[in-house]
PDB file of C-alpha atoms in Angstrom:
ATOM      1  CA  MET A1311     -67.913  -0.130   4.775  1.00 33.00           C
ATOM      2  CA  ALA A1312     -66.037   1.657   7.553  1.00 39.00           C
ATOM      3  CA  GLN A1313     -62.357   0.811   7.848  1.00 42.00           C
ATOM      4  CA  LEU A1314     -61.507  -1.007  11.055  1.00 44.00           C
ATOM      5  CA  VAL A1315     -58.651   0.330  13.140  1.00 45.00           C
ATOM      6  CA  SER A1316     -56.644  -1.340  15.866  1.00 51.00           C
ATOM      7  CA  ALA A1317     -57.993   0.318  18.989  1.00 55.00           C
ATOM      8  CA  GLN A1318     -55.713   1.050  21.893  1.00 88.00           C
ATOM      9  CA  PHE A1319     -58.382   2.875  23.846  1.00 96.00           C
ATOM     10  CA  LYS A1320     -61.819   1.475  24.619  1.00 96.00           C
ATOM     11  CA  GLN A1321     -65.041   2.842  26.013  1.00 96.00           C
ATOM     12  CA  ALA A1322     -65.800   1.367  29.426  1.00 97.00           C
ATOM     13  CA  PRO A1323     -69.305  -0.057  29.901  1.00 97.00           C
ATOM     14  CA  LEU A1324     -71.796   2.433  31.297  1.00 98.00           C
ATOM     15  CA  PRO A1325     -72.149   1.505  34.988  1.00 97.00           C
ATOM     16  CA  TYR A1326     -75.963   1.883  35.014  1.00 98.00           C
ATOM     17  CA  ALA A1327     -78.910   1.694  32.632  1.00 99.00           C
ATOM     18  CA  TYR A1328     -79.645   4.598  30.302  1.00 98.00           C
ATOM     19  CA  ASN A1329     -82.831   5.364  32.261  1.00 99.00           C
ATOM     20  CA  ALA A1330     -81.233   5.042  35.713  1.00 99.00           C
ATOM     21  CA  LEU A1331     -80.787   8.799  36.184  1.00 98.00           C
ATOM     22  CA  GLU A1332     -84.305   9.797  35.087  1.00 98.00           C
ATOM     23  CA  GLY A1333     -85.479  12.912  36.868  1.00 96.00           C
ATOM     24  CA  SER A1334     -82.081  14.501  36.400  1.00 98.00           C
ATOM     25  CA  ILE A1335     -80.833  13.096  33.082  1.00 98.00           C
ATOM     26  CA  ASP A1336     -83.320  11.471  30.717  1.00 98.00           C
ATOM     27  CA  ALA A1337     -82.729   8.095  29.088  1.00 98.00           C
ATOM     28  CA  GLN A1338     -82.628   9.417  25.522  1.00 98.00           C
ATOM     29  CA  THR A1339     -79.958  11.966  26.402  1.00 98.00           C
ATOM     30  CA  MET A1340     -77.877   9.366  28.226  1.00 98.00           C
ATOM     31  CA  GLU A1341     -78.129   6.854  25.379  1.00 98.00           C
ATOM     32  CA  ILE A1342     -77.135   9.387  22.710  1.00 98.00           C
ATOM     33  CA  HIS A1343     -74.429  10.885  24.914  1.00 98.00           C
ATOM     34  CA  TYR A1344     -72.810   7.533  25.692  1.00 98.00           C
ATOM     35  CA  SER A1345     -73.397   5.474  22.543  1.00 98.00           C
ATOM     36  CA  LYS A1346     -72.902   8.270  19.988  1.00 98.00           C
ATOM     37  CA  HIS A1347     -70.838  11.138  21.420  1.00 98.00           C
ATOM     38  CA  GLY A1348     -68.718   9.148  23.861  1.00 98.00           C
ATOM     39  CA  ALA A1349     -68.163   6.348  21.367  1.00 97.00           C
ATOM     40  CA  ALA A1350     -67.152   8.815  18.658  1.00 98.00           C
ATOM     41  CA  TYR A1351     -64.427  10.364  20.807  1.00 98.00           C
ATOM     42  CA  VAL A1352     -62.703   7.051  21.462  1.00 97.00           C
ATOM     43  CA  ALA A1353     -63.072   5.890  17.855  1.00 96.00           C
ATOM     44  CA  ASN A1354     -61.677   9.143  16.493  1.00 98.00           C
ATOM     45  CA  LEU A1355     -58.847   9.132  19.031  1.00 98.00           C
ATOM     46  CA  ASN A1356     -57.795   5.665  17.919  1.00 97.00           C
ATOM     47  CA  LYS A1357     -57.886   6.757  14.279  1.00 96.00           C
ATOM     48  CA  ALA A1358     -55.786   9.831  15.082  1.00 97.00           C
ATOM     49  CA  ILE A1359     -53.039   7.877  16.853  1.00 96.00           C
ATOM     50  CA  THR A1360     -52.904   4.784  14.647  1.00 94.00           C
ATOM     51  CA  GLY A1361     -49.395   4.373  13.257  1.00 93.00           C
ATOM     52  CA  THR A1362     -47.893   6.967  15.612  1.00 94.00           C
ATOM     53  CA  PRO A1363     -45.823   6.628  18.815  1.00 94.00           C
ATOM     54  CA  LEU A1364     -48.945   7.671  20.758  1.00 95.00           C
ATOM     55  CA  GLU A1365     -50.293   4.140  20.321  1.00 93.00           C
ATOM     56  CA  LYS A1366     -47.954   3.114  23.148  1.00 92.00           C
ATOM     57  CA  GLU A1367     -48.732   6.028  25.478  1.00 95.00           C
ATOM     58  CA  SER A1368     -51.261   6.199  28.293  1.00 96.00           C
ATOM     59  CA  LEU A1369     -54.155   8.610  27.922  1.00 97.00           C
ATOM     60  CA  VAL A1370     -52.900  10.758  30.803  1.00 97.00           C
ATOM     61  CA  LYS A1371     -49.425  10.927  29.217  1.00 97.00           C
ATOM     62  CA  ILE A1372     -50.954  12.070  25.940  1.00 97.00           C
ATOM     63  CA  LEU A1373     -52.952  14.766  27.731  1.00 98.00           C
ATOM     64  CA  SER A1374     -49.913  16.012  29.640  1.00 98.00           C
ATOM     65  CA  GLY A1375     -48.160  16.815  26.363  1.00 98.00           C
ATOM     66  CA  ILE A1376     -51.198  17.866  24.381  1.00 98.00           C
ATOM     67  CA  SER A1377     -49.613  21.130  23.200  1.00 98.00           C
ATOM     68  CA  LYS A1378     -47.437  19.047  20.875  1.00 98.00           C
ATOM     69  CA  GLN A1379     -50.364  17.170  19.343  1.00 98.00           C
ATOM     70  CA  THR A1380     -52.784  17.758  16.491  1.00 98.00           C
ATOM     71  CA  PRO A1381     -56.259  19.238  17.050  1.00 98.00           C
ATOM     72  CA  ALA A1382     -57.729  15.787  16.369  1.00 98.00           C
ATOM     73  CA  VAL A1383     -55.702  14.244  19.190  1.00 98.00           C
ATOM     74  CA  ARG A1384     -56.396  17.159  21.539  1.00 99.00           C
ATOM     75  CA  ASN A1385     -60.153  17.132  20.961  1.00 99.00           C
ATOM     76  CA  ASN A1386     -60.633  13.379  21.022  1.00 99.00           C
ATOM     77  CA  ALA A1387     -58.173  12.481  23.790  1.00 98.00           C
ATOM     78  CA  GLY A1388     -59.796  15.148  25.928  1.00 99.00           C
ATOM     79  CA  GLY A1389     -63.268  14.015  24.955  1.00 99.00           C
ATOM     80  CA  HIS A1390     -62.495  10.384  25.763  1.00 99.00           C
ATOM     81  CA  TYR A1391     -60.932  11.133  29.154  1.00 99.00           C
ATOM     82  CA  ASN A1392     -63.617  13.638  30.135  1.00 99.00           C
ATOM     83  CA  HIS A1393     -66.515  11.355  29.305  1.00 99.00           C
ATOM     84  CA  GLU A1394     -64.998   8.272  30.906  1.00 98.00           C
ATOM     85  CA  LEU A1395     -64.697  10.302  34.109  1.00 98.00           C
ATOM     86  CA  PHE A1396     -68.197  11.759  33.720  1.00 99.00           C
ATOM     87  CA  TRP A1397     -69.971   8.391  33.541  1.00 98.00           C
ATOM     88  CA  THR A1398     -68.349   7.264  36.792  1.00 98.00           C
ATOM     89  CA  ILE A1399     -69.193  10.342  38.851  1.00 98.00           C
ATOM     90  CA  LEU A1400     -72.914   9.852  38.230  1.00 99.00           C
ATOM     91  CA  THR A1401     -75.039   7.254  40.008  1.00 99.00           C
ATOM     92  CA  PRO A1402     -78.672   6.302  40.602  1.00 98.00           C
ATOM     93  CA  GLU A1403     -77.752   5.535  44.219  1.00 97.00           C
ATOM     94  CA  LYS A1404     -79.368   8.048  46.535  1.00 93.00           C
ATOM     95  CA  ASN A1405     -77.685  10.158  49.189  1.00 89.00           C
ATOM     96  CA  THR A1406     -74.037   9.324  48.639  1.00 96.00           C
ATOM     97  CA  GLN A1407     -71.905  11.726  50.649  1.00 98.00           C
ATOM     98  CA  PRO A1408     -68.423  13.217  50.586  1.00 98.00           C
ATOM     99  CA  SER A1409     -66.043  11.489  52.968  1.00 98.00           C
ATOM    100  CA  GLU A1410     -65.240  13.277  56.209  1.00 98.00           C
ATOM    101  CA  LYS A1411     -61.819  14.156  54.799  1.00 98.00           C
ATOM    102  CA  LEU A1412     -63.200  15.550  51.537  1.00 99.00           C
ATOM    103  CA  ALA A1413     -66.045  17.383  53.284  1.00 99.00           C
ATOM    104  CA  LYS A1414     -63.511  19.097  55.551  1.00 98.00           C
ATOM    105  CA  ALA A1415     -61.394  20.104  52.553  1.00 99.00           C
ATOM    106  CA  ILE A1416     -64.470  21.460  50.762  1.00 99.00           C
ATOM    107  CA  ASN A1417     -65.460  23.533  53.789  1.00 98.00           C
ATOM    108  CA  GLN A1418     -61.927  24.872  54.172  1.00 98.00           C
ATOM    109  CA  SER A1419     -61.632  25.719  50.484  1.00 98.00           C
ATOM    110  CA  PHE A1420     -65.078  27.130  49.744  1.00 99.00           C
ATOM    111  CA  GLY A1421     -66.670  28.018  53.086  1.00 98.00           C
ATOM    112  CA  SER A1422     -69.434  25.410  53.074  1.00 98.00           C
ATOM    113  CA  PHE A1423     -70.791  22.548  51.004  1.00 98.00           C
ATOM    114  CA  ASP A1424     -73.612  24.728  49.679  1.00 98.00           C
ATOM    115  CA  ALA A1425     -71.124  27.434  48.703  1.00 99.00           C
ATOM    116  CA  PHE A1426     -69.057  24.806  46.897  1.00 99.00           C
ATOM    117  CA  LYS A1427     -72.067  23.584  44.905  1.00 98.00           C
ATOM    118  CA  GLU A1428     -72.990  27.160  44.038  1.00 98.00           C
ATOM    119  CA  LYS A1429     -69.456  27.957  42.838  1.00 99.00           C
ATOM    120  CA  MET A1430     -69.210  24.717  40.882  1.00 99.00           C
ATOM    121  CA  SER A1431     -72.552  25.324  39.191  1.00 98.00           C
ATOM    122  CA  LYS A1432     -71.556  28.908  38.427  1.00 98.00           C
ATOM    123  CA  ALA A1433     -68.357  27.701  36.774  1.00 98.00           C
ATOM    124  CA  GLY A1434     -70.490  25.568  34.482  1.00 98.00           C
ATOM    125  CA  ALA A1435     -73.091  28.256  33.860  1.00 98.00           C
ATOM    126  CA  ASP A1436     -70.480  30.904  33.080  1.00 97.00           C
ATOM    127  CA  ARG A1437     -68.526  28.731  30.633  1.00 97.00           C
ATOM    128  CA  PHE A1438     -69.337  30.343  27.283  1.00 96.00           C
ATOM    129  CA  GLY A1439     -70.284  27.842  24.618  1.00 95.00           C
ATOM    130  CA  SER A1440     -69.245  24.236  25.173  1.00 97.00           C
ATOM    131  CA  GLY A1441     -66.993  22.957  27.919  1.00 98.00           C
ATOM    132  CA  TRP A1442     -66.638  21.490  31.391  1.00 99.00           C
ATOM    133  CA  ALA A1443     -66.683  22.559  35.037  1.00 99.00           C
ATOM    134  CA  TRP A1444     -64.129  20.845  37.272  1.00 99.00           C
ATOM    135  CA  LEU A1445     -63.272  20.206  40.892  1.00 99.00           C
ATOM    136  CA  ILE A1446     -59.554  19.451  40.955  1.00 99.00           C
ATOM    137  CA  VAL A1447     -56.718  18.735  43.326  1.00 99.00           C
ATOM    138  CA  THR A1448     -53.929  21.185  42.509  1.00 98.00           C
ATOM    139  CA  PRO A1449     -50.211  20.332  42.561  1.00 97.00           C
ATOM    140  CA  GLU A1450     -50.208  21.912  46.054  1.00 97.00           C
ATOM    141  CA  LYS A1451     -52.827  19.307  47.153  1.00 97.00           C
ATOM    142  CA  LYS A1452     -55.535  21.962  47.466  1.00 98.00           C
ATOM    143  CA  LEU A1453     -59.049  21.862  46.043  1.00 99.00           C
ATOM    144  CA  ALA A1454     -59.912  24.302  43.278  1.00 99.00           C
ATOM    145  CA  ILE A1455     -62.806  24.906  40.904  1.00 99.00           C
ATOM    146  CA  THR A1456     -62.089  25.707  37.281  1.00 99.00           C
ATOM    147  CA  SER A1457     -63.621  25.319  33.842  1.00 98.00           C
ATOM    148  CA  THR A1458     -62.281  24.504  30.404  1.00 99.00           C
ATOM    149  CA  ALA A1459     -63.500  25.048  26.864  1.00 98.00           C
ATOM    150  CA  ASN A1460     -64.527  22.310  24.469  1.00 98.00           C
ATOM    151  CA  GLN A1461     -62.897  18.988  25.489  1.00 98.00           C
ATOM    152  CA  ASP A1462     -59.879  20.478  27.249  1.00 99.00           C
ATOM    153  CA  ASN A1463     -59.224  19.476  30.855  1.00 99.00           C
ATOM    154  CA  PRO A1464     -56.895  20.382  33.743  1.00 99.00           C
ATOM    155  CA  LEU A1465     -54.505  17.495  33.006  1.00 99.00           C
ATOM    156  CA  MET A1466     -53.427  19.201  29.794  1.00 99.00           C
ATOM    157  CA  ASP A1467     -50.230  21.213  29.684  1.00 98.00           C
ATOM    158  CA  ILE A1468     -52.180  24.049  28.041  1.00 98.00           C
ATOM    159  CA  ALA A1469     -54.708  24.354  30.902  1.00 98.00           C
ATOM    160  CA  GLU A1470     -54.853  27.732  32.655  1.00 97.00           C
ATOM    161  CA  VAL A1471     -55.442  25.951  35.984  1.00 98.00           C
ATOM    162  CA  LYS A1472     -53.762  22.561  36.228  1.00 98.00           C
ATOM    163  CA  GLY A1473     -54.581  19.698  38.534  1.00 98.00           C
ATOM    164  CA  ILE A1474     -56.087  16.232  38.812  1.00 99.00           C
ATOM    165  CA  PRO A1475     -59.863  16.175  38.209  1.00 99.00           C
ATOM    166  CA  VAL A1476     -62.016  14.514  40.849  1.00 99.00           C
ATOM    167  CA  LEU A1477     -65.376  15.815  39.570  1.00 99.00           C
ATOM    168  CA  GLY A1478     -66.247  17.004  36.078  1.00 99.00           C
ATOM    169  CA  ILE A1479     -69.592  18.297  34.828  1.00 99.00           C
ATOM    170  CA  ASP A1480     -70.249  18.331  31.097  1.00 98.00           C
ATOM    171  CA  VAL A1481     -71.874  21.578  29.926  1.00 98.00           C
ATOM    172  CA  TRP A1482     -71.943  20.807  26.227  1.00 97.00           C
ATOM    173  CA  GLU A1483     -75.528  21.150  24.997  1.00 97.00           C
ATOM    174  CA  HIS A1484     -75.623  17.461  24.053  1.00 97.00           C
ATOM    175  CA  ALA A1485     -75.437  16.671  27.789  1.00 97.00           C
ATOM    176  CA  TYR A1486     -78.742  18.355  28.603  1.00 98.00           C
ATOM    177  CA  TYR A1487     -80.571  19.983  25.680  1.00 97.00           C
ATOM    178  CA  LEU A1488     -83.260  17.340  25.050  1.00 96.00           C
ATOM    179  CA  LYS A1489     -84.567  17.723  28.606  1.00 97.00           C
ATOM    180  CA  TYR A1490     -83.589  21.258  29.586  1.00 97.00           C
ATOM    181  CA  GLN A1491     -83.329  23.068  26.219  1.00 97.00           C
ATOM    182  CA  ASN A1492     -81.518  26.371  26.862  1.00 96.00           C
ATOM    183  CA  LYS A1493     -81.894  26.137  30.662  1.00 97.00           C
ATOM    184  CA  ARG A1494     -78.345  25.094  31.512  1.00 98.00           C
ATOM    185  CA  ALA A1495     -78.770  26.353  35.079  1.00 97.00           C
ATOM    186  CA  ASP A1496     -81.650  23.911  35.653  1.00 98.00           C
ATOM    187  CA  TYR A1497     -79.477  21.020  34.473  1.00 98.00           C
ATOM    188  CA  LEU A1498     -76.652  22.153  36.745  1.00 98.00           C
ATOM    189  CA  SER A1499     -79.060  22.221  39.678  1.00 98.00           C
ATOM    190  CA  ALA A1500     -80.543  18.790  38.946  1.00 98.00           C
ATOM    191  CA  ILE A1501     -77.267  16.986  38.385  1.00 98.00           C
ATOM    192  CA  TRP A1502     -76.373  17.231  42.079  1.00 98.00           C
ATOM    193  CA  ASN A1503     -79.118  14.646  42.741  1.00 98.00           C
ATOM    194  CA  VAL A1504     -77.138  11.980  40.875  1.00 98.00           C
ATOM    195  CA  ILE A1505     -73.543  12.810  41.821  1.00 98.00           C
ATOM    196  CA  ASN A1506     -71.556   9.754  42.927  1.00 99.00           C
ATOM    197  CA  TRP A1507     -69.642  10.894  45.994  1.00 99.00           C
ATOM    198  CA  LYS A1508     -68.300   7.376  46.594  1.00 98.00           C
ATOM    199  CA  GLU A1509     -66.400   7.612  43.312  1.00 98.00           C
ATOM    200  CA  ILE A1510     -65.322  11.196  43.950  1.00 99.00           C
ATOM    201  CA  ASN A1511     -64.006  10.206  47.390  1.00 98.00           C
ATOM    202  CA  LYS A1512     -61.815   7.552  45.728  1.00 98.00           C
ATOM    203  CA  ARG A1513     -60.591   9.995  43.119  1.00 98.00           C
ATOM    204  CA  TYR A1514     -59.800  12.564  45.803  1.00 98.00           C
ATOM    205  CA  GLU A1515     -57.660  10.104  47.768  1.00 98.00           C
ATOM    206  CA  ALA A1516     -55.848   9.055  44.598  1.00 98.00           C
ATOM    207  CA  ALA A1517     -55.273  12.676  43.574  1.00 98.00           C
ATOM    208  CA  LEU A1518     -53.734  13.509  46.948  1.00 97.00           C
ATOM    209  CA  ASN A1519     -51.174  10.830  46.104  1.00 95.00           C
ATOM    210  CA  GLY A1520     -50.609  12.302  42.650  1.00 93.00           C
ATOM    211  CA  LYS A1521     -52.577   9.594  40.875  1.00 93.00           C
ATOM    212  CA  THR A1522     -55.422   9.790  38.385  1.00 90.00           C
ATOM    213  CA  GLU A1523     -58.102   7.123  38.677  1.00 70.00           C
TER     214      GLU A1523
END
């Protein structure tokens, strides 16, 4: 029988049904991704921090000092944060749009909305092996696109490009392989149909004020 641990961190409920994103992300992938992979990251994070001072720290605080932590904390704290963000920036709601303020910032930073999507998708496609593509707000309050390996993210003190994530796209194979096999580019094209701009707008406003959602 598995040993129970006192969990500080919990997995938030998925905000839609497993089959809600069909056409872009299939139900089987979403169920496995959320109930197996996502659940494992939070369970393993809680195991890694049990009996340590990290039990009293926020997830963002742990990430900000990740260079001082064990690989188990780094991988699972990153995995928990990244996936909790990922679930929220997807939606079955059709035609959500960037706010006027965010759309203007995207155009100023990347030239156009289409150019932004192309650069974001390229960041995911070019990430060798497993990882994430990110749209972040930098410490200078500018938008930037970056990518990280494995379960690293731009909140970590070891990140090459640091900032507050407002959009993250998972490019681990478990996020797409059942439907798209080795065609990561097809997944990166389809995911734009289920991006939740209402959530990203909120995260953008919070990030401009130095806050993570």
